[in-house]
Amino acid sequence: PLSTNPSGKGFVDYVLWDDNGKPLAVVEAKSTLHDASKGKHQAVLYADALKLKFGQRPIIFYSNGYKTYIWDDRFYPSRQVYGFYTKEELQVLIRRRSERTDLRNFTINQEIAGRPYQLQAIQRIAEEMVTVNQNKLKGRHRKALLVMATGSGKTRTAAAMVDMFTKCNWAKRILFLADRNALVTQAKNAFKEHLPHLSAIDLTKEKEDTEARVVFSTYPTILNRIDDTKSDEQKMFGIGHFDVIIIDEAHRSVYQKYQAIFDYFDSILIGLTATPKKDIDKNTY
C-alpha cells in the first residue's frame, strides 16, 4: 500500500514457483529476534499482488527460523508446521482448492459401514471438519476423536471415512497407525477388502513405496521413517505427505510417547478409541 510504502514496490523474501511459472507459495522470513506472526500481514499483501499478476493465489508461509506457520487463507486459519511442503505437496494443495467438495453431502457406502451409529459417526466427523461461510466452503477443525465401543466396527467405520475423504478430494494419502503389528495387519486386510481400489502397504513388512495411497504402520516404524532419507537426500516423507492420519486406540500414552509424529506431519488427525477417560489427571481428550 502506498500509505506505508510510497514507491508501491515490495520485495518478497521467497517465492516457491511451479513448473508452469505460477507461484505455489510465498515465504515471509522474519529475524529470529521477532515473532513469526509479525510477517503475517505482509505475506498477505504479497499473496494479493502475486495473485493479481499470475492469476493463482500462493499458499502463505511465515517463519522466524524457529517457528513456521502455513496459511491457506481461503480455507483454513493459519497453523504451526514443522517445515515447508515439497513442490508436489503444494501442487496438491492448490488443486484441492477447486476440487474439494463438501464432506457433509457425501453418500456413505453402506456396504462398508451401514449400521446407524457408524453412519452417524462418519456424519459427525464430516460436520466437524467443514462449514460454509458466505457461501464458501471453509475448513473447521483438523482433529477429531471417535469414541466407539469394542466390537462396534471401528475399522469398517475408518474405511468408510477414508472412502469419504478420498472421493471428496480432501485426501490423497492416508496413514493408519496402530500399536501392534497384528493390529496393523488386521486393519490392512480389512481396508483391502472394503477399498480394493486404493493401493496399500504395511510399513512394518514391506519396503517403502511413496506412491501408496494408504500406509499402515506401528508408531516406532513411522518414527524411524521420518528420519530416513531417500537416495537423493530427500526426506522419505515430507510434512504434507499424508492428508489424514487415523490413530487406532488413541490413548494418552500414545500422545506422550509419539507426539513427534503428530508434530511432524501436517495432517487431519482422527483418533479412534473405546475407552474415553475423564478423570482429573487422566484425560483422553
PDB file of C-alpha atoms in Angstrom:
ATOM      1  CA  PRO A   1       0.000   0.000   0.000  1.00  0.00           C
ATOM      2  CA  LEU A   2       1.238   3.476  -0.925  1.00  0.00           C
ATOM      3  CA  SER A   3       0.396   4.758   2.549  1.00  0.00           C
ATOM      4  CA  THR A   4       3.209   2.729   4.086  1.00  0.00           C
ATOM      5  CA  ASN A   5       5.426   2.358   1.027  1.00  0.00           C
ATOM      6  CA  PRO A   6       5.434   5.401  -1.287  1.00  0.00           C
ATOM      7  CA  SER A   7       7.226   3.550  -4.130  1.00  0.00           C
ATOM      8  CA  GLY A   8       4.459   0.912  -4.227  1.00  0.00           C
ATOM      9  CA  LYS A   9       7.125  -1.787  -4.597  1.00  0.00           C
ATOM     10  CA  GLY A  10       7.717  -4.559  -2.116  1.00  0.00           C
ATOM     11  CA  PHE A  11      10.201  -7.404  -2.220  1.00  0.00           C
ATOM     12  CA  VAL A  12       9.013 -10.853  -1.298  1.00  0.00           C
ATOM     13  CA  ASP A  13      11.517 -12.838   0.760  1.00  0.00           C
ATOM     14  CA  TYR A  14      10.930 -16.102  -1.124  1.00  0.00           C
ATOM     15  CA  VAL A  15       8.535 -17.365  -3.757  1.00  0.00           C
ATOM     16  CA  LEU A  16       8.271 -21.095  -4.482  1.00  0.00           C
ATOM     17  CA  TRP A  17       7.430 -21.470  -8.164  1.00  0.00           C
ATOM     18  CA  ASP A  18       5.571 -24.181 -10.016  1.00  0.00           C
ATOM     19  CA  ASP A  19       6.896 -25.635 -13.287  1.00  0.00           C
ATOM     20  CA  ASN A  20       4.279 -23.616 -15.178  1.00  0.00           C
ATOM     21  CA  GLY A  21       5.683 -20.320 -13.867  1.00  0.00           C
ATOM     22  CA  LYS A  22       2.900 -19.721 -11.358  1.00  0.00           C
ATOM     23  CA  PRO A  23       3.550 -19.068  -7.647  1.00  0.00           C
ATOM     24  CA  LEU A  24       2.887 -22.081  -5.392  1.00  0.00           C
ATOM     25  CA  ALA A  25       3.870 -20.437  -2.125  1.00  0.00           C
ATOM     26  CA  VAL A  26       5.174 -17.203  -0.686  1.00  0.00           C
ATOM     27  CA  VAL A  27       7.505 -17.249   2.326  1.00  0.00           C
ATOM     28  CA  GLU A  28       7.848 -14.261   4.635  1.00  0.00           C
ATOM     29  CA  ALA A  29      11.008 -14.668   6.704  1.00  0.00           C
ATOM     30  CA  LYS A  30      11.402 -12.654   9.900  1.00  0.00           C
ATOM     31  CA  SER A  31      14.527 -12.275  12.004  1.00  0.00           C
ATOM     32  CA  THR A  32      14.836 -14.748  14.879  1.00  0.00           C
ATOM     33  CA  LEU A  33      14.503 -11.765  17.237  1.00  0.00           C
ATOM     34  CA  HIS A  34      10.905 -11.225  16.150  1.00  0.00           C
ATOM     35  CA  ASP A  35       7.737 -13.246  16.468  1.00  0.00           C
ATOM     36  CA  ALA A  36       6.986 -15.075  13.203  1.00  0.00           C
ATOM     37  CA  SER A  37       3.439 -13.673  13.143  1.00  0.00           C
ATOM     38  CA  LYS A  38       4.894 -10.205  12.569  1.00  0.00           C
ATOM     39  CA  GLY A  39       5.189 -11.219   8.915  1.00  0.00           C
ATOM     40  CA  LYS A  40       1.594 -12.410   8.565  1.00  0.00           C
ATOM     41  CA  HIS A  41       0.042  -9.220   7.204  1.00  0.00           C
ATOM     42  CA  GLN A  42       2.985  -8.561   4.882  1.00  0.00           C
ATOM     43  CA  ALA A  43       2.714 -12.092   3.464  1.00  0.00           C
ATOM     44  CA  VAL A  44      -0.972 -11.479   2.650  1.00  0.00           C
ATOM     45  CA  LEU A  45      -0.075  -8.316   0.715  1.00  0.00           C
ATOM     46  CA  TYR A  46       2.473 -10.282  -1.329  1.00  0.00           C
ATOM     47  CA  ALA A  47      -0.033 -13.092  -1.931  1.00  0.00           C
ATOM     48  CA  ASP A  48      -2.573 -10.496  -3.155  1.00  0.00           C
ATOM     49  CA  ALA A  49      -0.039  -8.959  -5.535  1.00  0.00           C
ATOM     50  CA  LEU A  50       1.101 -12.338  -6.882  1.00  0.00           C
ATOM     51  CA  LYS A  51      -2.481 -13.420  -7.449  1.00  0.00           C
ATOM     52  CA  LEU A  52      -3.150 -10.226  -9.373  1.00  0.00           C
ATOM     53  CA  LYS A  53      -0.124 -10.777 -11.571  1.00  0.00           C
ATOM     54  CA  PHE A  54      -0.223 -14.558 -12.125  1.00  0.00           C
ATOM     55  CA  GLY A  55      -3.869 -15.468 -11.537  1.00  0.00           C
ATOM     56  CA  GLN A  56      -3.036 -18.005  -8.812  1.00  0.00           C
ATOM     57  CA  ARG A  57      -3.051 -17.293  -5.096  1.00  0.00           C
ATOM     58  CA  PRO A  58       0.003 -18.836  -3.423  1.00  0.00           C
ATOM     59  CA  ILE A  59      -0.075 -20.718  -0.125  1.00  0.00           C
ATOM     60  CA  ILE A  60       1.373 -18.475   2.611  1.00  0.00           C
ATOM     61  CA  PHE A  61       4.241 -19.417   4.930  1.00  0.00           C
ATOM     62  CA  TYR A  62       5.724 -17.114   7.544  1.00  0.00           C
ATOM     63  CA  SER A  63       8.625 -18.027   9.789  1.00  0.00           C
ATOM     64  CA  ASN A  64      11.309 -16.677  12.115  1.00  0.00           C
ATOM     65  CA  GLY A  65      13.506 -19.749  11.753  1.00  0.00           C
ATOM     66  CA  TYR A  66      12.230 -21.280  14.994  1.00  0.00           C
ATOM     67  CA  LYS A  67       8.525 -21.299  14.308  1.00  0.00           C
ATOM     68  CA  THR A  68       6.966 -21.713  10.870  1.00  0.00           C
ATOM     69  CA  TYR A  69       3.294 -21.240  10.025  1.00  0.00           C
ATOM     70  CA  ILE A  70       1.296 -22.295   6.968  1.00  0.00           C
ATOM     71  CA  TRP A  71      -1.799 -20.408   5.905  1.00  0.00           C
ATOM     72  CA  ASP A  72      -4.087 -21.359   3.037  1.00  0.00           C
ATOM     73  CA  ASP A  73      -6.067 -18.217   3.755  1.00  0.00           C
ATOM     74  CA  ARG A  74      -9.055 -19.084   1.597  1.00  0.00           C
ATOM     75  CA  PHE A  75      -9.838 -22.227   3.571  1.00  0.00           C
ATOM     76  CA  TYR A  76      -8.110 -22.682   6.946  1.00  0.00           C
ATOM     77  CA  PRO A  77      -6.814 -20.371   9.670  1.00  0.00           C
ATOM     78  CA  SER A  78      -3.006 -20.369   9.946  1.00  0.00           C
ATOM     79  CA  ARG A  79      -1.336 -23.163  11.913  1.00  0.00           C
ATOM     80  CA  GLN A  80       2.170 -24.043  13.027  1.00  0.00           C
ATOM     81  CA  VAL A  81       4.058 -26.609  10.949  1.00  0.00           C
ATOM     82  CA  TYR A  82       7.350 -28.467  11.223  1.00  0.00           C
ATOM     83  CA  GLY A  83       8.807 -27.160   7.953  1.00  0.00           C
ATOM     84  CA  PHE A  84       7.891 -26.490   4.340  1.00  0.00           C
ATOM     85  CA  TYR A  85       5.820 -28.533   1.932  1.00  0.00           C
ATOM     86  CA  THR A  86       7.503 -30.106  -1.115  1.00  0.00           C
ATOM     87  CA  LYS A  87       6.630 -28.892  -4.604  1.00  0.00           C
ATOM     88  CA  GLU A  88       4.350 -31.868  -5.265  1.00  0.00           C
ATOM     89  CA  GLU A  89       2.561 -31.382  -1.922  1.00  0.00           C
ATOM     90  CA  LEU A  90       1.984 -27.691  -2.703  1.00  0.00           C
ATOM     91  CA  GLN A  91       0.616 -28.539  -6.157  1.00  0.00           C
ATOM     92  CA  VAL A  92      -1.902 -30.868  -4.483  1.00  0.00           C
ATOM     93  CA  LEU A  93      -2.965 -28.110  -2.047  1.00  0.00           C
ATOM     94  CA  ILE A  94      -3.531 -25.640  -4.895  1.00  0.00           C
ATOM     95  CA  ARG A  95      -5.514 -28.181  -6.969  1.00  0.00           C
ATOM     96  CA  ARG A  96      -7.593 -29.117  -3.970  1.00  0.00           C
ATOM     97  CA  ARG A  97      -8.995 -25.587  -3.739  1.00  0.00           C
ATOM     98  CA  SER A  98     -11.135 -26.206  -6.801  1.00  0.00           C
ATOM     99  CA  GLU A  99     -11.607 -29.984  -6.476  1.00  0.00           C
ATOM    100  CA  ARG A 100     -12.634 -30.307  -2.826  1.00  0.00           C
ATOM    101  CA  THR A 101     -16.335 -30.983  -2.209  1.00  0.00           C
ATOM    102  CA  ASP A 102     -18.495 -30.734   0.925  1.00  0.00           C
ATOM    103  CA  LEU A 103     -17.963 -33.842   3.082  1.00  0.00           C
ATOM    104  CA  ARG A 104     -21.423 -33.440   4.613  1.00  0.00           C
ATOM    105  CA  ASN A 105     -23.102 -34.155   1.277  1.00  0.00           C
ATOM    106  CA  PHE A 106     -21.216 -37.401   0.686  1.00  0.00           C
ATOM    107  CA  THR A 107     -23.324 -40.555   0.385  1.00  0.00           C
ATOM    108  CA  ILE A 108     -21.635 -43.073   2.672  1.00  0.00           C
ATOM    109  CA  ASN A 109     -21.057 -46.521   1.190  1.00  0.00           C
ATOM    110  CA  GLN A 110     -23.277 -48.705   3.366  1.00  0.00           C
ATOM    111  CA  GLU A 111     -21.606 -51.865   2.064  1.00  0.00           C
ATOM    112  CA  ILE A 112     -18.580 -50.795   4.120  1.00  0.00           C
ATOM    113  CA  ALA A 113     -20.267 -49.275   7.187  1.00  0.00           C
ATOM    114  CA  GLY A 114     -24.043 -49.497   7.254  1.00  0.00           C
ATOM    115  CA  ARG A 115     -25.039 -49.602  10.907  1.00  0.00           C
ATOM    116  CA  PRO A 116     -26.904 -46.456  12.013  1.00  0.00           C
ATOM    117  CA  TYR A 117     -24.294 -45.484  14.630  1.00  0.00           C
ATOM    118  CA  GLN A 118     -21.444 -45.972  12.117  1.00  0.00           C
ATOM    119  CA  LEU A 119     -23.200 -43.674   9.647  1.00  0.00           C
ATOM    120  CA  GLN A 120     -23.786 -41.182  12.419  1.00  0.00           C
ATOM    121  CA  ALA A 121     -20.116 -41.295  13.457  1.00  0.00           C
ATOM    122  CA  ILE A 122     -18.939 -40.546   9.903  1.00  0.00           C
ATOM    123  CA  GLN A 123     -21.534 -37.775   9.518  1.00  0.00           C
ATOM    124  CA  ARG A 124     -20.331 -36.200  12.780  1.00  0.00           C
ATOM    125  CA  ILE A 125     -16.724 -36.236  11.545  1.00  0.00           C
ATOM    126  CA  ALA A 126     -17.836 -34.549   8.318  1.00  0.00           C
ATOM    127  CA  GLU A 127     -19.682 -31.838  10.267  1.00  0.00           C
ATOM    128  CA  GLU A 128     -16.641 -31.317  12.480  1.00  0.00           C
ATOM    129  CA  MET A 129     -14.306 -30.822   9.512  1.00  0.00           C
ATOM    130  CA  VAL A 130     -16.190 -28.402   7.297  1.00  0.00           C
ATOM    131  CA  THR A 131     -18.542 -25.429   7.354  1.00  0.00           C
ATOM    132  CA  VAL A 132     -19.907 -22.876   4.893  1.00  0.00           C
ATOM    133  CA  ASN A 133     -19.098 -19.208   5.378  1.00  0.00           C
ATOM    134  CA  GLN A 134     -20.515 -16.573   2.987  1.00  0.00           C
ATOM    135  CA  ASN A 135     -21.427 -19.340   0.529  1.00  0.00           C
ATOM    136  CA  LYS A 136     -17.840 -20.607   0.531  1.00  0.00           C
ATOM    137  CA  LEU A 137     -16.619 -23.952   1.821  1.00  0.00           C
ATOM    138  CA  LYS A 138     -14.282 -23.475   4.808  1.00  0.00           C
ATOM    139  CA  GLY A 139     -12.303 -25.876   6.957  1.00  0.00           C
ATOM    140  CA  ARG A 140     -13.318 -26.080  10.625  1.00  0.00           C
ATOM    141  CA  HIS A 141     -11.355 -28.431  12.848  1.00  0.00           C
ATOM    142  CA  ARG A 142      -8.456 -30.659  11.895  1.00  0.00           C
ATOM    143  CA  LYS A 143      -8.711 -33.081  14.824  1.00  0.00           C
ATOM    144  CA  ALA A 144     -11.494 -35.371  15.978  1.00  0.00           C
ATOM    145  CA  LEU A 145     -11.831 -38.206  18.462  1.00  0.00           C
ATOM    146  CA  LEU A 146     -14.266 -41.001  17.678  1.00  0.00           C
ATOM    147  CA  VAL A 147     -15.387 -42.993  20.707  1.00  0.00           C
ATOM    148  CA  MET A 148     -16.851 -46.372  19.774  1.00  0.00           C
ATOM    149  CA  ALA A 149     -17.320 -49.428  21.940  1.00  0.00           C
ATOM    150  CA  THR A 150     -15.190 -52.507  21.312  1.00  0.00           C
ATOM    151  CA  GLY A 151     -16.723 -54.706  18.629  1.00  0.00           C
ATOM    152  CA  SER A 152     -18.761 -51.931  17.043  1.00  0.00           C
ATOM    153  CA  GLY A 153     -16.723 -51.954  13.843  1.00  0.00           C
ATOM    154  CA  LYS A 154     -14.159 -49.155  14.249  1.00  0.00           C
ATOM    155  CA  THR A 155     -12.040 -50.387  11.339  1.00  0.00           C
ATOM    156  CA  ARG A 156     -15.020 -50.540   8.983  1.00  0.00           C
ATOM    157  CA  THR A 157     -16.037 -47.050  10.062  1.00  0.00           C
ATOM    158  CA  ALA A 158     -12.481 -45.856   9.432  1.00  0.00           C
ATOM    159  CA  ALA A 159     -12.517 -47.451   5.964  1.00  0.00           C
ATOM    160  CA  ALA A 160     -15.831 -45.756   5.080  1.00  0.00           C
ATOM    161  CA  MET A 161     -14.357 -42.481   6.343  1.00  0.00           C
ATOM    162  CA  VAL A 162     -11.287 -42.884   4.139  1.00  0.00           C
ATOM    163  CA  ASP A 163     -13.658 -43.536   1.237  1.00  0.00           C
ATOM    164  CA  MET A 164     -15.339 -40.199   2.028  1.00  0.00           C
ATOM    165  CA  PHE A 165     -12.082 -38.232   2.350  1.00  0.00           C
ATOM    166  CA  THR A 166     -10.638 -39.592  -0.906  1.00  0.00           C
ATOM    167  CA  LYS A 167     -13.794 -39.285  -3.021  1.00  0.00           C
ATOM    168  CA  CYS A 168     -14.458 -35.727  -1.812  1.00  0.00           C
ATOM    169  CA  ASN A 169     -10.837 -34.849  -2.766  1.00  0.00           C
ATOM    170  CA  TRP A 170      -9.813 -33.992   0.772  1.00  0.00           C
ATOM    171  CA  ALA A 171      -7.141 -36.632   0.935  1.00  0.00           C
ATOM    172  CA  LYS A 172      -4.726 -38.284  -1.415  1.00  0.00           C
ATOM    173  CA  ARG A 173      -2.717 -40.288   1.126  1.00  0.00           C
ATOM    174  CA  ILE A 174      -3.733 -41.706   4.473  1.00  0.00           C
ATOM    175  CA  LEU A 175      -1.635 -43.022   7.351  1.00  0.00           C
ATOM    176  CA  PHE A 176      -3.203 -45.627   9.649  1.00  0.00           C
ATOM    177  CA  LEU A 177      -1.357 -46.128  12.946  1.00  0.00           C
ATOM    178  CA  ALA A 178      -1.781 -48.960  15.437  1.00  0.00           C
ATOM    179  CA  ASP A 179       0.371 -50.009  18.359  1.00  0.00           C
ATOM    180  CA  ARG A 180       0.852 -53.683  17.476  1.00  0.00           C
ATOM    181  CA  ASN A 181       1.889 -55.460  14.285  1.00  0.00           C
ATOM    182  CA  ALA A 182      -1.119 -57.775  14.475  1.00  0.00           C
ATOM    183  CA  LEU A 183      -3.499 -54.786  14.505  1.00  0.00           C
ATOM    184  CA  VAL A 184      -1.677 -53.236  11.545  1.00  0.00           C
ATOM    185  CA  THR A 185      -2.062 -56.444   9.501  1.00  0.00           C
ATOM    186  CA  GLN A 186      -5.702 -56.792  10.527  1.00  0.00           C
ATOM    187  CA  ALA A 187      -6.505 -53.195   9.515  1.00  0.00           C
ATOM    188  CA  LYS A 188      -4.724 -53.539   6.186  1.00  0.00           C
ATOM    189  CA  ASN A 189      -6.655 -56.702   5.321  1.00  0.00           C
ATOM    190  CA  ALA A 190      -9.946 -55.017   6.201  1.00  0.00           C
ATOM    191  CA  PHE A 191      -9.125 -51.985   4.045  1.00  0.00           C
ATOM    192  CA  LYS A 192      -8.093 -54.233   1.145  1.00  0.00           C
ATOM    193  CA  GLU A 193     -11.449 -55.946   1.325  1.00  0.00           C
ATOM    194  CA  HIS A 194     -13.528 -52.761   1.526  1.00  0.00           C
ATOM    195  CA  LEU A 195     -11.405 -50.368  -0.563  1.00  0.00           C
ATOM    196  CA  PRO A 196      -9.663 -52.574  -3.140  1.00  0.00           C
ATOM    197  CA  HIS A 197      -9.094 -49.598  -5.488  1.00  0.00           C
ATOM    198  CA  LEU A 198      -6.726 -47.857  -3.029  1.00  0.00           C
ATOM    199  CA  SER A 199      -3.129 -49.119  -3.075  1.00  0.00           C
ATOM    200  CA  ALA A 200      -1.994 -50.008   0.430  1.00  0.00           C
ATOM    201  CA  ILE A 201       1.253 -51.030   2.117  1.00  0.00           C
ATOM    202  CA  ASP A 202       2.240 -52.278   5.533  1.00  0.00           C
ATOM    203  CA  LEU A 203       5.406 -50.412   6.529  1.00  0.00           C
ATOM    204  CA  THR A 204       6.331 -52.985   9.145  1.00  0.00           C
ATOM    205  CA  LYS A 205       6.687 -55.686   6.458  1.00  0.00           C
ATOM    206  CA  GLU A 206       7.044 -54.044   3.055  1.00  0.00           C
ATOM    207  CA  LYS A 207       9.619 -51.789   1.516  1.00  0.00           C
ATOM    208  CA  GLU A 208       8.691 -48.139   1.288  1.00  0.00           C
ATOM    209  CA  ASP A 209       6.563 -47.142  -1.655  1.00  0.00           C
ATOM    210  CA  THR A 210       5.869 -43.393  -1.608  1.00  0.00           C
ATOM    211  CA  GLU A 211       3.065 -43.802  -4.128  1.00  0.00           C
ATOM    212  CA  ALA A 212       0.841 -45.953  -1.891  1.00  0.00           C
ATOM    213  CA  ARG A 213      -2.448 -44.259  -1.040  1.00  0.00           C
ATOM    214  CA  VAL A 214      -2.933 -45.887   2.363  1.00  0.00           C
ATOM    215  CA  VAL A 215       0.051 -46.634   4.587  1.00  0.00           C
ATOM    216  CA  PHE A 216      -0.303 -48.866   7.652  1.00  0.00           C
ATOM    217  CA  SER A 217       2.338 -48.727  10.354  1.00  0.00           C
ATOM    218  CA  THR A 218       3.179 -49.014  14.031  1.00  0.00           C
ATOM    219  CA  TYR A 219       4.369 -45.879  15.828  1.00  0.00           C
ATOM    220  CA  PRO A 220       8.089 -46.784  16.085  1.00  0.00           C
ATOM    221  CA  THR A 221       8.248 -47.781  12.389  1.00  0.00           C
ATOM    222  CA  ILE A 222       6.875 -44.480  11.108  1.00  0.00           C
ATOM    223  CA  LEU A 223       9.055 -42.562  13.584  1.00  0.00           C
ATOM    224  CA  ASN A 224      12.137 -44.200  12.069  1.00  0.00           C
ATOM    225  CA  ARG A 225      10.937 -43.466   8.531  1.00  0.00           C
ATOM    226  CA  ILE A 226      10.516 -39.765   9.313  1.00  0.00           C
ATOM    227  CA  ASP A 227      14.264 -39.593   9.934  1.00  0.00           C
ATOM    228  CA  ASP A 228      15.175 -41.677   6.873  1.00  0.00           C
ATOM    229  CA  THR A 229      16.244 -40.082   3.605  1.00  0.00           C
ATOM    230  CA  LYS A 230      15.916 -41.422   0.059  1.00  0.00           C
ATOM    231  CA  SER A 231      18.897 -41.907  -2.246  1.00  0.00           C
ATOM    232  CA  ASP A 232      18.643 -38.305  -3.478  1.00  0.00           C
ATOM    233  CA  GLU A 233      18.984 -36.954   0.076  1.00  0.00           C
ATOM    234  CA  GLN A 234      15.274 -36.022   0.127  1.00  0.00           C
ATOM    235  CA  LYS A 235      13.229 -36.941   3.163  1.00  0.00           C
ATOM    236  CA  MET A 236      11.283 -40.176   2.827  1.00  0.00           C
ATOM    237  CA  PHE A 237       8.129 -38.314   3.821  1.00  0.00           C
ATOM    238  CA  GLY A 238       7.544 -34.571   3.553  1.00  0.00           C
ATOM    239  CA  ILE A 239       5.458 -32.884   6.231  1.00  0.00           C
ATOM    240  CA  GLY A 240       2.484 -32.760   3.876  1.00  0.00           C
ATOM    241  CA  HIS A 241       2.812 -36.345   2.611  1.00  0.00           C
ATOM    242  CA  PHE A 242      -0.268 -37.582   4.479  1.00  0.00           C
ATOM    243  CA  ASP A 243      -3.558 -35.696   4.416  1.00  0.00           C
ATOM    244  CA  VAL A 244      -5.245 -37.754   7.124  1.00  0.00           C
ATOM    245  CA  ILE A 245      -3.774 -39.777   9.989  1.00  0.00           C
ATOM    246  CA  ILE A 246      -6.037 -42.311  11.683  1.00  0.00           C
ATOM    247  CA  ILE A 247      -4.879 -43.324  15.148  1.00  0.00           C
ATOM    248  CA  ASP A 248      -6.263 -46.656  16.292  1.00  0.00           C
ATOM    249  CA  GLU A 249      -6.647 -46.976  20.076  1.00  0.00           C
ATOM    250  CA  ALA A 250      -5.793 -43.313  20.611  1.00  0.00           C
ATOM    251  CA  HIS A 251      -4.883 -43.229  24.280  1.00  0.00           C
ATOM    252  CA  ARG A 252      -2.975 -40.703  26.320  1.00  0.00           C
ATOM    253  CA  SER A 253       0.244 -42.711  26.306  1.00  0.00           C
ATOM    254  CA  VAL A 254       0.325 -42.527  22.503  1.00  0.00           C
ATOM    255  CA  TYR A 255       0.422 -38.739  22.555  1.00  0.00           C
ATOM    256  CA  GLN A 256       3.018 -38.541  25.299  1.00  0.00           C
ATOM    257  CA  LYS A 257       5.340 -41.039  23.691  1.00  0.00           C
ATOM    258  CA  TYR A 258       4.862 -40.387  19.988  1.00  0.00           C
ATOM    259  CA  GLN A 259       3.937 -36.691  19.909  1.00  0.00           C
ATOM    260  CA  ALA A 260       6.773 -36.171  17.380  1.00  0.00           C
ATOM    261  CA  ILE A 261       4.773 -37.992  14.675  1.00  0.00           C
ATOM    262  CA  PHE A 262       1.815 -35.636  15.057  1.00  0.00           C
ATOM    263  CA  ASP A 263       4.097 -32.595  15.266  1.00  0.00           C
ATOM    264  CA  TYR A 264       5.929 -33.569  12.090  1.00  0.00           C
ATOM    265  CA  PHE A 265       3.034 -34.377   9.763  1.00  0.00           C
ATOM    266  CA  ASP A 266       0.664 -31.539   8.987  1.00  0.00           C
ATOM    267  CA  SER A 267      -2.498 -33.563   8.577  1.00  0.00           C
ATOM    268  CA  ILE A 268      -6.042 -34.077   9.777  1.00  0.00           C
ATOM    269  CA  LEU A 269      -5.992 -36.341  12.856  1.00  0.00           C
ATOM    270  CA  ILE A 270      -8.765 -38.821  13.587  1.00  0.00           C
ATOM    271  CA  GLY A 271      -8.431 -40.724  16.851  1.00  0.00           C
ATOM    272  CA  LEU A 272     -10.366 -43.956  17.437  1.00  0.00           C
ATOM    273  CA  THR A 273     -10.852 -45.186  20.968  1.00  0.00           C
ATOM    274  CA  ALA A 274     -13.165 -47.401  23.007  1.00  0.00           C
ATOM    275  CA  THR A 275     -12.155 -46.029  26.400  1.00  0.00           C
ATOM    276  CA  PRO A 276     -12.702 -42.321  26.902  1.00  0.00           C
ATOM    277  CA  LYS A 277     -11.373 -41.298  30.319  1.00  0.00           C
ATOM    278  CA  LYS A 278     -12.463 -38.133  32.007  1.00  0.00           C
ATOM    279  CA  ASP A 279     -10.689 -38.429  35.353  1.00  0.00           C
ATOM    280  CA  ILE A 280      -8.989 -35.326  36.655  1.00  0.00           C
ATOM    281  CA  ASP A 281      -5.446 -36.484  35.943  1.00  0.00           C
ATOM    282  CA  LYS A 282      -6.128 -38.828  33.022  1.00  0.00           C
ATOM    283  CA  ASN A 283      -7.911 -37.243  30.096  1.00  0.00           C
ATOM    284  CA  THR A 284      -8.039 -38.860  26.658  1.00  0.00           C
ATOM    285  CA  TYR A 285      -9.496 -35.671  25.163  1.00  0.00           C
TER     286      TYR A 285
END
